[in-house]
XYZ file of C-alpha atoms in Angstrom:
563
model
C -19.658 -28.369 -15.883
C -16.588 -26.528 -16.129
C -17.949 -23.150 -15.896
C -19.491 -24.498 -12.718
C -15.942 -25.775 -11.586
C -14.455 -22.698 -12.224
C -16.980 -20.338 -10.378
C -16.987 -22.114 -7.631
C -12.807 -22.090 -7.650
C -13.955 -18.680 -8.055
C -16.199 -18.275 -5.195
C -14.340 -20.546 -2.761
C -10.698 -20.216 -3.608
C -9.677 -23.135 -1.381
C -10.923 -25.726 -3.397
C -8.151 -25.196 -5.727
C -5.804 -26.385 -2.789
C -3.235 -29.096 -3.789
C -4.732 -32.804 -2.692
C -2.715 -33.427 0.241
C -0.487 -36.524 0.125
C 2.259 -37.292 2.710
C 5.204 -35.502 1.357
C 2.739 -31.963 1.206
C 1.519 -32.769 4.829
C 4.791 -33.117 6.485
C 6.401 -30.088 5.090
C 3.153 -27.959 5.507
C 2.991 -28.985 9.504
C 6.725 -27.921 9.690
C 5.677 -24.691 8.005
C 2.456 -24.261 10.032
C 4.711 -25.310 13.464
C 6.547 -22.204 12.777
C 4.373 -19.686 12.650
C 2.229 -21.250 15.187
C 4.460 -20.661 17.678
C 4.939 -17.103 16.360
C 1.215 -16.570 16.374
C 0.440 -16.768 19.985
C 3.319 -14.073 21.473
C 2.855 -12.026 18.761
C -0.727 -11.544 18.829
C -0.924 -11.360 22.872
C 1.478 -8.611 22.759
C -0.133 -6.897 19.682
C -3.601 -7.225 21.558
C -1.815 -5.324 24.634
C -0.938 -2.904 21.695
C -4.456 -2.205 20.536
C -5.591 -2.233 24.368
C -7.419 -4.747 24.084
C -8.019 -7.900 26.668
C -4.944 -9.675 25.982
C -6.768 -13.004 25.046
C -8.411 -11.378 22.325
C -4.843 -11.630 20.231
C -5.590 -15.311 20.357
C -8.821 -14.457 19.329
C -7.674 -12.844 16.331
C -4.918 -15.266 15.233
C -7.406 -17.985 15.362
C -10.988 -17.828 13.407
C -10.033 -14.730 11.373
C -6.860 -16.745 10.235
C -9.029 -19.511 9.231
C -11.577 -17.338 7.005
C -8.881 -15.860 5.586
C -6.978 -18.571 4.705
C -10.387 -20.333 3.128
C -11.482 -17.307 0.791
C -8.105 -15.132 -0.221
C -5.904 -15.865 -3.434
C -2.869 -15.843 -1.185
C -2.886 -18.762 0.459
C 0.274 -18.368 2.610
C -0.050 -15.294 4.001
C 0.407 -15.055 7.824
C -3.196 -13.256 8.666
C -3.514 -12.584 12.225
C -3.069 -9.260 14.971
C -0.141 -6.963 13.315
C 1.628 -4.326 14.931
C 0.798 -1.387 12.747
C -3.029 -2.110 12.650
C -2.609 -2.549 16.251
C -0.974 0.900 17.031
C -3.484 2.234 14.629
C -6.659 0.854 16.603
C -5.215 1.948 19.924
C -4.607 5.195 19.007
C -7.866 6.205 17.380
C -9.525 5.023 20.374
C -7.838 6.718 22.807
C -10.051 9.440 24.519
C -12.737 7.801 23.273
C -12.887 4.978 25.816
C -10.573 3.474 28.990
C -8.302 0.624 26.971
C -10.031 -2.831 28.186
C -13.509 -1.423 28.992
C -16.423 -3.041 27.055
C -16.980 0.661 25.487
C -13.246 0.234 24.269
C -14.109 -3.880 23.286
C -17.063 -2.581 20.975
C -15.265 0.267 19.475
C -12.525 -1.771 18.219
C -15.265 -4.481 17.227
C -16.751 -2.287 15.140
C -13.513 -0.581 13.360
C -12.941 -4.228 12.556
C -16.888 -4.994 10.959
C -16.813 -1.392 9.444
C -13.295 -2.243 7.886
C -14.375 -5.542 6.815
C -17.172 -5.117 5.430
C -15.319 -2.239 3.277
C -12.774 -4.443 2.289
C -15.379 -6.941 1.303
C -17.454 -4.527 -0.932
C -14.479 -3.094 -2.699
C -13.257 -6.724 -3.604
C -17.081 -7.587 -5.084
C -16.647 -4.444 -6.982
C -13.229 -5.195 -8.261
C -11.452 -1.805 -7.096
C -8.573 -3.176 -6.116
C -6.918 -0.845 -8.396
C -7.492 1.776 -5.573
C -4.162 0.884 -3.891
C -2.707 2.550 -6.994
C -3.595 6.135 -5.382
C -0.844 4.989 -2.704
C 2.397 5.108 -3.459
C 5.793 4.222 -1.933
C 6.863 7.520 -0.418
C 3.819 7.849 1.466
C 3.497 4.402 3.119
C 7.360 4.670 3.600
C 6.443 8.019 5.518
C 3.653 6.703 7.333
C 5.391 3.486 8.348
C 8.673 5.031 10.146
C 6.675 7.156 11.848
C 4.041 4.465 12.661
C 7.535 1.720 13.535
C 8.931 4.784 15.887
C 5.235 5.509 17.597
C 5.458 1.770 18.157
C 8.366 1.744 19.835
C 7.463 5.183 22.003
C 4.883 3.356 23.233
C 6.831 -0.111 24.369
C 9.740 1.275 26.236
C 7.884 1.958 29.824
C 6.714 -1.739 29.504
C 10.253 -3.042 28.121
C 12.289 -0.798 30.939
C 9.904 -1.482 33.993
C 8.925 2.154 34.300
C 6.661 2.571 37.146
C 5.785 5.988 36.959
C 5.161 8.078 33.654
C 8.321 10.228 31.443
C 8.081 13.387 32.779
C 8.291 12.239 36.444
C 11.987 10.647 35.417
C 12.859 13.587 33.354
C 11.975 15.697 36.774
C 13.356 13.635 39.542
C 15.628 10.834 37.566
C 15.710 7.705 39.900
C 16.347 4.022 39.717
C 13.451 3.960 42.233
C 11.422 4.582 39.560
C 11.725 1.215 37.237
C 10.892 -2.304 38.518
C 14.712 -3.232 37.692
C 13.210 -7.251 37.679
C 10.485 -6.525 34.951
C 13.562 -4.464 33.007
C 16.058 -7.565 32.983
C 13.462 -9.496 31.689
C 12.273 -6.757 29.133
C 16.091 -6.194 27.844
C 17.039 -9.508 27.695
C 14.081 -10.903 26.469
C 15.106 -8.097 23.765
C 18.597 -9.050 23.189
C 18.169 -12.667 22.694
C 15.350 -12.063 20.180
C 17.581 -9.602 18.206
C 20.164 -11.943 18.218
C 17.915 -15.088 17.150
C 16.716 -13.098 14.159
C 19.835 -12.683 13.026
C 21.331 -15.978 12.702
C 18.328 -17.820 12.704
C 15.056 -15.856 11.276
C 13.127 -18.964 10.906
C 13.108 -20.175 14.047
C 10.317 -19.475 16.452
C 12.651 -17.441 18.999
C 9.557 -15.564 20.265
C 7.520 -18.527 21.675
C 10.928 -19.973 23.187
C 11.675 -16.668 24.877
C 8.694 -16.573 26.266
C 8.431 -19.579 27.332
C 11.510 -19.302 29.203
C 10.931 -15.869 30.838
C 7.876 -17.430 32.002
C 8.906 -20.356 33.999
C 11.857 -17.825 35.523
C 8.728 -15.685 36.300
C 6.849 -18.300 37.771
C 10.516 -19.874 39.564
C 11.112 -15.965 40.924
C 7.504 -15.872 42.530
C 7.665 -12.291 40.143
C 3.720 -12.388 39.926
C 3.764 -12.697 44.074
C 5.715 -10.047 44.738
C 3.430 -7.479 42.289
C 5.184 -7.624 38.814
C 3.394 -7.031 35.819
C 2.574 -10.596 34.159
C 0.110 -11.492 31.575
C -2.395 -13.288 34.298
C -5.114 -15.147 33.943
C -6.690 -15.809 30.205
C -9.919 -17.653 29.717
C -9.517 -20.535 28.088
C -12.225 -22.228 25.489
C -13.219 -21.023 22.237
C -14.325 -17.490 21.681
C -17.962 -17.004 21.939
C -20.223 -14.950 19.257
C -20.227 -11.209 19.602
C -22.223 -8.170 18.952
C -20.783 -5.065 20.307
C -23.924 -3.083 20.275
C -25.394 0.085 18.251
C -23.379 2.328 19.108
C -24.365 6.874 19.710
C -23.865 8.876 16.119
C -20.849 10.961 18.472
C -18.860 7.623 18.991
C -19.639 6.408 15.254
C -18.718 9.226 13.430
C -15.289 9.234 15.525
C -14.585 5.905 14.131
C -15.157 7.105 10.262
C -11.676 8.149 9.621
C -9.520 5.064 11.752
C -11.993 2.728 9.493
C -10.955 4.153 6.389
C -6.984 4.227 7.205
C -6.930 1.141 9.044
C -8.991 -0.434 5.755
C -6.132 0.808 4.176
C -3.334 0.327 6.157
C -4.287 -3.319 7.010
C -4.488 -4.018 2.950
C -1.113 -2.506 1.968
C 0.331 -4.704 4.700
C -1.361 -7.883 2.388
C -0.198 -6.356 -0.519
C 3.312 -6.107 0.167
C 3.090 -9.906 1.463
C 0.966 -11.088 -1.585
C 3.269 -9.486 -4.077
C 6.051 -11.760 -2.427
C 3.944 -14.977 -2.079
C 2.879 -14.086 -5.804
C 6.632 -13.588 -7.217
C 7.750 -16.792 -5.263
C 4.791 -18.318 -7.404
C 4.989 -16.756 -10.644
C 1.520 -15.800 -10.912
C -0.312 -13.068 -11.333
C -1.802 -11.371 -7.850
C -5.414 -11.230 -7.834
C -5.693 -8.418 -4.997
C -10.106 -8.760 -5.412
C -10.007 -11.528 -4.173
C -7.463 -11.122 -1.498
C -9.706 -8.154 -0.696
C -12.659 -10.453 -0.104
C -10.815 -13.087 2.209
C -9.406 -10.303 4.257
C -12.630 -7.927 4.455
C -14.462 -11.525 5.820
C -11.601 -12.413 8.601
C -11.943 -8.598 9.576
C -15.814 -9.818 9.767
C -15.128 -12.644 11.416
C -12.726 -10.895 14.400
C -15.461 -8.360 15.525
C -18.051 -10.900 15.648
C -16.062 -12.331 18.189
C -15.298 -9.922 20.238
C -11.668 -8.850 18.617
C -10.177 -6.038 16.715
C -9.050 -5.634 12.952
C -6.478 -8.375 11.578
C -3.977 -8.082 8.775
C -1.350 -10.238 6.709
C 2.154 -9.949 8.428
C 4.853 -9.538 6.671
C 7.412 -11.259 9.085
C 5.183 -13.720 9.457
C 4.449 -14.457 5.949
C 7.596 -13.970 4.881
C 8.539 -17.019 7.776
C 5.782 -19.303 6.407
C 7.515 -18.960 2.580
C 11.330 -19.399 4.310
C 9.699 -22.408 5.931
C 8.998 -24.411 3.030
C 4.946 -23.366 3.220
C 3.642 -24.593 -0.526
C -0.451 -23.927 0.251
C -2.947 -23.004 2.581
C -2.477 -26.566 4.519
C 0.225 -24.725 6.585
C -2.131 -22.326 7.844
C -4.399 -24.734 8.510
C -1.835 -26.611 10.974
C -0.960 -22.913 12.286
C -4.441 -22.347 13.354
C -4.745 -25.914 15.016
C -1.344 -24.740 17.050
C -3.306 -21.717 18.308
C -6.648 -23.993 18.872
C -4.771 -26.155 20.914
C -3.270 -23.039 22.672
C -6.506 -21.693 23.573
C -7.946 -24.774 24.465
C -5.092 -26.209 27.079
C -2.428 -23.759 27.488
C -3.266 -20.357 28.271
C -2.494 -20.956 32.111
C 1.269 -21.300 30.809
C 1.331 -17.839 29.704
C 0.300 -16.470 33.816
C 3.298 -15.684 34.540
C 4.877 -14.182 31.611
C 5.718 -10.548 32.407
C 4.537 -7.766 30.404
C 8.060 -6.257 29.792
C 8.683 -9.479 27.652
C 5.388 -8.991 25.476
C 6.938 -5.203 25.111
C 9.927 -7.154 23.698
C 7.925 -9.073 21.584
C 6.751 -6.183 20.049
C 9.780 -4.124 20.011
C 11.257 -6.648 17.684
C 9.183 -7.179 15.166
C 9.014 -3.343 14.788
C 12.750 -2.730 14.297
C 12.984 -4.271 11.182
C 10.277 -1.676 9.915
C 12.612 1.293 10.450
C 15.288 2.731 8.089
C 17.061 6.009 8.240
C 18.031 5.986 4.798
C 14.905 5.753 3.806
C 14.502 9.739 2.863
C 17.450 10.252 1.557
C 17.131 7.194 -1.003
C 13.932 9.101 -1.921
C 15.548 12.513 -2.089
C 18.000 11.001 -4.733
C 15.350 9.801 -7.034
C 12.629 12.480 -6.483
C 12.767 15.418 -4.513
C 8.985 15.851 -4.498
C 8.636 12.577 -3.771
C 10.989 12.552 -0.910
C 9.739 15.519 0.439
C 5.978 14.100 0.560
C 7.072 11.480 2.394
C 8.722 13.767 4.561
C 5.414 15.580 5.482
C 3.727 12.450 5.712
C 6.566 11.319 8.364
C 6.360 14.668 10.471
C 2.406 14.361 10.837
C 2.423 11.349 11.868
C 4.179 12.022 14.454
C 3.026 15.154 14.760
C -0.737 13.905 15.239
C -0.631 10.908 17.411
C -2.676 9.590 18.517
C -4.650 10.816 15.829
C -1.759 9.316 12.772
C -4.410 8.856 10.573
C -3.478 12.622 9.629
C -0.267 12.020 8.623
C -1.750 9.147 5.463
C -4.403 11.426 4.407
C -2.388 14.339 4.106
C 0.267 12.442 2.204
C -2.572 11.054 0.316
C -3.520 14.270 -1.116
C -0.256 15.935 -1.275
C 0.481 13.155 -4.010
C -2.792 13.268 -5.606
C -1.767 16.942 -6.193
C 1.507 16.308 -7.456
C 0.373 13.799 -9.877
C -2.734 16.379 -10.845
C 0.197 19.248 -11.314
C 1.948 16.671 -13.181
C -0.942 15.652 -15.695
C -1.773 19.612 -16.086
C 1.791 20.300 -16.811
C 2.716 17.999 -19.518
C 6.058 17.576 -21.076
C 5.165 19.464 -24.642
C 8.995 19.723 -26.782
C 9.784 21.566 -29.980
C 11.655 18.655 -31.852
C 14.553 18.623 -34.241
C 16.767 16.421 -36.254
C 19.327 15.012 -33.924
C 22.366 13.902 -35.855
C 21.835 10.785 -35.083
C 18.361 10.303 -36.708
C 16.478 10.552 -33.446
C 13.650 12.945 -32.970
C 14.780 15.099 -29.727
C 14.595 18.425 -27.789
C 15.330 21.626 -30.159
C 16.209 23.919 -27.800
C 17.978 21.270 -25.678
C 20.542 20.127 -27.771
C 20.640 23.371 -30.301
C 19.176 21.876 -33.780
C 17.800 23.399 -36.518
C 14.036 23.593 -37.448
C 13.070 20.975 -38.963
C 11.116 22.780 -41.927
C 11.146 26.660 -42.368
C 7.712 28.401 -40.949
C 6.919 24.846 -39.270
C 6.177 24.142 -35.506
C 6.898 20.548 -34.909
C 5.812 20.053 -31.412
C 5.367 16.618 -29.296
C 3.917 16.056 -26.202
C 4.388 13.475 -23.726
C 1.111 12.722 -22.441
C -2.655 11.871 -23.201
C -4.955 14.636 -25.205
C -7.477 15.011 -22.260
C -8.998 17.754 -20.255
C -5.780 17.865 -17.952
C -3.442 18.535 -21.188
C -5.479 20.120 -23.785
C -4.823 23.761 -22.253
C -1.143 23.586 -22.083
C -0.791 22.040 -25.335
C -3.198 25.255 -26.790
C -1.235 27.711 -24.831
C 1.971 26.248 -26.093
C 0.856 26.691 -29.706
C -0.645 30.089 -29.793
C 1.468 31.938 -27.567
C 4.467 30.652 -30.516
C 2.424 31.353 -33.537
C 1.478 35.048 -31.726
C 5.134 35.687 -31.939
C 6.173 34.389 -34.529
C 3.795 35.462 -36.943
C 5.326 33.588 -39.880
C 4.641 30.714 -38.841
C 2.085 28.659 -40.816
C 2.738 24.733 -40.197
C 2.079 22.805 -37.049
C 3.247 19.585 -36.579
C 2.479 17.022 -34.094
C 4.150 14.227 -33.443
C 1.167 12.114 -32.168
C 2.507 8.691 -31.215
C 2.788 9.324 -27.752
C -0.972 10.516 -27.692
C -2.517 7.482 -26.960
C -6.125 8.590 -25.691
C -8.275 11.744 -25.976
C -11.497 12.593 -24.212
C -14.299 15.557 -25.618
C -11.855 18.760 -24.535
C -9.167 16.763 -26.600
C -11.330 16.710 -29.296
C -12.046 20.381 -29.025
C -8.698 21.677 -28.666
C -7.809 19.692 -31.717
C -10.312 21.195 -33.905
C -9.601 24.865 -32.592
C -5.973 24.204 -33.480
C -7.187 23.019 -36.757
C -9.533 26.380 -37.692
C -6.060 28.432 -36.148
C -3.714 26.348 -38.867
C -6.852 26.988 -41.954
C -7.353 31.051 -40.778
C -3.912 31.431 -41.367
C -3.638 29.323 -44.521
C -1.446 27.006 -43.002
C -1.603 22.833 -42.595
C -1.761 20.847 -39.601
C 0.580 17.902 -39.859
C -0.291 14.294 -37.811
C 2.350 12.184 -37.274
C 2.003 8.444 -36.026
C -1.735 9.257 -35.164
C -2.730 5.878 -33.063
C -5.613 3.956 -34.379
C -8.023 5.067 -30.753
C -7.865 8.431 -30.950
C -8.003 8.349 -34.757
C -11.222 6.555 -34.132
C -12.266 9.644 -32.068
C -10.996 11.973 -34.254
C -12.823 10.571 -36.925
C -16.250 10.089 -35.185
C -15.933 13.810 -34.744
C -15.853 14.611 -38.743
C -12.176 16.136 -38.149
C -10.416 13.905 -40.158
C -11.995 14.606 -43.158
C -10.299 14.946 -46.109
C -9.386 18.230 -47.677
C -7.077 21.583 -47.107
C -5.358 22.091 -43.655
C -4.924 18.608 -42.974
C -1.972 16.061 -43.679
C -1.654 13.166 -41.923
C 1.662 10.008 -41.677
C 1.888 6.895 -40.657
C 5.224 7.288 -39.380
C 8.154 10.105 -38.570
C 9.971 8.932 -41.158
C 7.244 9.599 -43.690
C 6.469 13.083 -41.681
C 9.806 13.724 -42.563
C 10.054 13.219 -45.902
C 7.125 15.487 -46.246
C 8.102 18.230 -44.031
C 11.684 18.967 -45.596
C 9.798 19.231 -49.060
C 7.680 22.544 -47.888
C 7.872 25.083 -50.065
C 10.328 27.633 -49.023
C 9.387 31.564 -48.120
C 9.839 34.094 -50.878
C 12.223 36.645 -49.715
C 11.311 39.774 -50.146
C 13.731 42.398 -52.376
């Protein structure tokens, strides 16, 4: 019976929920309140990001939410549109379709089922350990350039621009902004920046516009032809298929899949890792895989694009007080109600104030110092994410570039890196400790002895360097008859391991010398062993310990000089 409890806890992660009783309740609708009234301006602005119809943001903040709330480990993650999978959707698509068409609907439909469903397999096959092959510098790249693209693409909206760049640049001209739709962009903007600074958990955005929107409505703006929101359907969303779709437009969505897949689930990591440090538990990314793979499901079957975790948003829901997935729950009922009752409020909310929206939740993406901290720690590293910064910009609308170049630029680094091991001479350092020979000028530790350690696994990627260290010393200095390794780092060899090892052996017997094994871990000892090369006889000595290596080395017979 309790194998069956725990697999479905396993299965269904929300019946592990806290029973709620009335103290959980009435801080988890506070919670949920909040970001509520975050979810519905954010995700009609985002939707106007991906170029989608703006009611589809609801869309997307509402079932998705839910599914993901029901079936993810992190239960108080704010899942919904986000402005980086936005950007990322309307970018790939562009060229491909006009932004609001039903080609453009389906497209995005099915980057969010073909993401999904990725997401979904990879959690069932527990490879969560994939995010591994990303590391900081290259989402730090990708993410300026991303927060910058972003912004690019927000300030005709935000500033009223009628007319495109290069017409101002040309013939500059207030003529050429609706100065109405720019007052309400810009200070829309200010009083947002200024609300997330002394007060980041209150839900400026759905006050601001809220306000904007009666002034709209009070000006008669959407009478005299400013850009507003307009009409939004109101009910629920209705089931969705977009439609097969020609092999031309398919294959065009392979690579936005694959980078919004992981895009979308690096945004949930760097949530969940919060959420899970807040916690003290351990992050089970699977299944937060899962939950998120289903709400990406769950958004193109009706008729939305891709969601994500936010990480303002998230990180909101925790300030709040948010102790489960009960605060989600009340979020989603917010957004319900929304859809349900209240989309004619947002008419006559103009479209610069949406840009604002956006504008500020990207800002806190961006910082400068962000290469140089790099370039302090590691150069390579900083210049990676560099590259990966440049191409992204570079690229756009295609960005997707700009990750998968990273992606492999660091996969090479870390494959120079694991072909290039650290491989030392050591000596006696005054102070006991085994260290660098040449480094800090010490004496051999044993006369015709090669005492040699290297910092890394015995494997296919190491075995060459470690036999190209050895011979090319013993080929010049031919009086050399002793190799020692200091093995305790060595904690893993594969078949070229094993090979390498038993050609440095047959070297060590040809020339009647002895390898030495130091600290020789109990795995690849096993190996070792399997192989018959740790049998016992001439050529071979092995110690538990340095100490004991030691001992033995300094008690080599000396070389006879010659009269």
């Amino acid at each position: 019976m309790a194998f069956s409890a725990a697999s479905l806890t396993r299965w269904f992660p929300f019946l592990s929920w806290p029973r709620p009783d009335r103290a959980l309740i009435k801080g988890e609708f506070w919670a949920g309140m909040t970001v509520g009234l975050m979810l519905v301006p954010q995700g009609v602005a985002y939707a106007a990001l991906a170029g989608m119809p703006l009611v589809t943001g609801i869309y997307a903040s509402l079932i998705p939410a839910l599914v993901a709330v029901l079936f993810s480990a992190s239960t108080r993650l704010g899942v919904g549109p986000t402005a980086l999978t936005s950007l990322l959707i309307g970018a790939s698509l562009t060229g491909l379709a006009e932004p609001g068409s039903a080609q453009w609907v389906a497209m995005a439909a099915w980057i969010a089922l073909l993401s999904g469903l990725l997401q979904l397999v990879m959690g069932m096959a527990r490879f969560g350990w994939l995010l591994n092959l990303v590391t900081s510098p290259v989402l730090s790249g990708f993410t300026q350039a991303a927060a910058l693209l972003i912004l690019g693409s927000q300030l005709a909206a935000l500033t009223g621009l009628r007319s495109d760049w290069g017409a101002l640049l040309s013939t500059p001209s207030t003529g050429l902004f609706d100065l109405t739709a720019a007052a309400f962009g810009l200070g829309s903007l200010a009083l947002l920046i200024l609300a997330r600074r002394w007060r980041p958990n209150f839900p400026a955005a759905i006050v601001v516009v809220g306000a904007a929107g009666a002034l709209s409505w009070a000006l008669h703006y959407a009478d005299a032809g400013g850009a507003v929101v307009g009409a939004l359907p109101s009910g629920l969303p209705a089931p969705y298929w977009p439609g097969a779709l020609p092999w031309s437009s398919f294959s065009a969505l392979v690579m936005p899949v694959l980078v919004v897949t992981l895009v979308s689930f690096l945004e949930t990591a760097s949530s969940a890792k919060v959420e899970s440090q807040r916690s003290g538990e351990r992050w089970n990314e699977n299944q937060d895989l899962i939950g998120q793979g289903l709400a990406k499901i769950s958004s193109g079957l009706f008729g939305s694009f891709a969601t994500s975790a936010s990480f303002s948003r998230s990180a909101i829901n925790l300030y709040a007080g948010a102790k489960s997935g009960w605060a989600t729950l009340f979020a989603i009922a917010l957004v319900l109600v929304v859809l349900l009752w209240l989309t004619p409020a947002l008419y006559h909310v103009p479209q610069s104030v949406l840009a604002a929206v956006v504008v500020t939740a990207v800002t806190s993406l961006i910082k400068p110092g962000m290469l140089l901290r790099l370039w302090r720690v590691s150069r390579v590293e900083a210049v990676i994410g560099g590259i990966t910064f440049a191409l992204t910009l570079a690229t756009a609308p295609r960005m997707y570039w700009g990750v998968l170049v990273g992606l492999l630029m660091n996969l090479s680094h870390f494959l120079y890196q694991r072909l290039h091991p650290r491989i030392i001479e050591v000596g006696l350092h005054p102070d006991g400790s085994l260290r660098d020979r040449h480094l800090w000028h010490l004496p051999a530790l044993a006369p015709r002895l090669l005492a040699l350690r290297m910092d890394a696994e015995l494997d296919f990627a190491s075995a060459s360097a470690l036999e190209r260290r050895v011979t090319e010393h013993l080929a010049t200095h031919p009086d050399v008859v002793h190799l020692c390794l200091m093995a305790q780092p060595i904690n893993r060899i594969d078949v070229t391991g094993v090979e390498t090892f038993a050609q440095l052996l047959a070297l060590l017997q040809s020339r009647g010398g002895t390898l030495h094994l130091s600290g020789l871990k109990l795995p690849v000892e096993q190996v070792l062993r399997q192989a018959g090369l740790l049998e016992p006889g001439t050529g071979l000595a092995m110690y538990r310990t340095d100490a004991e290596a030691l001992v033995a080395l300094q008690q080599l017979p000396q070389p006879v000089e010659r009269v």
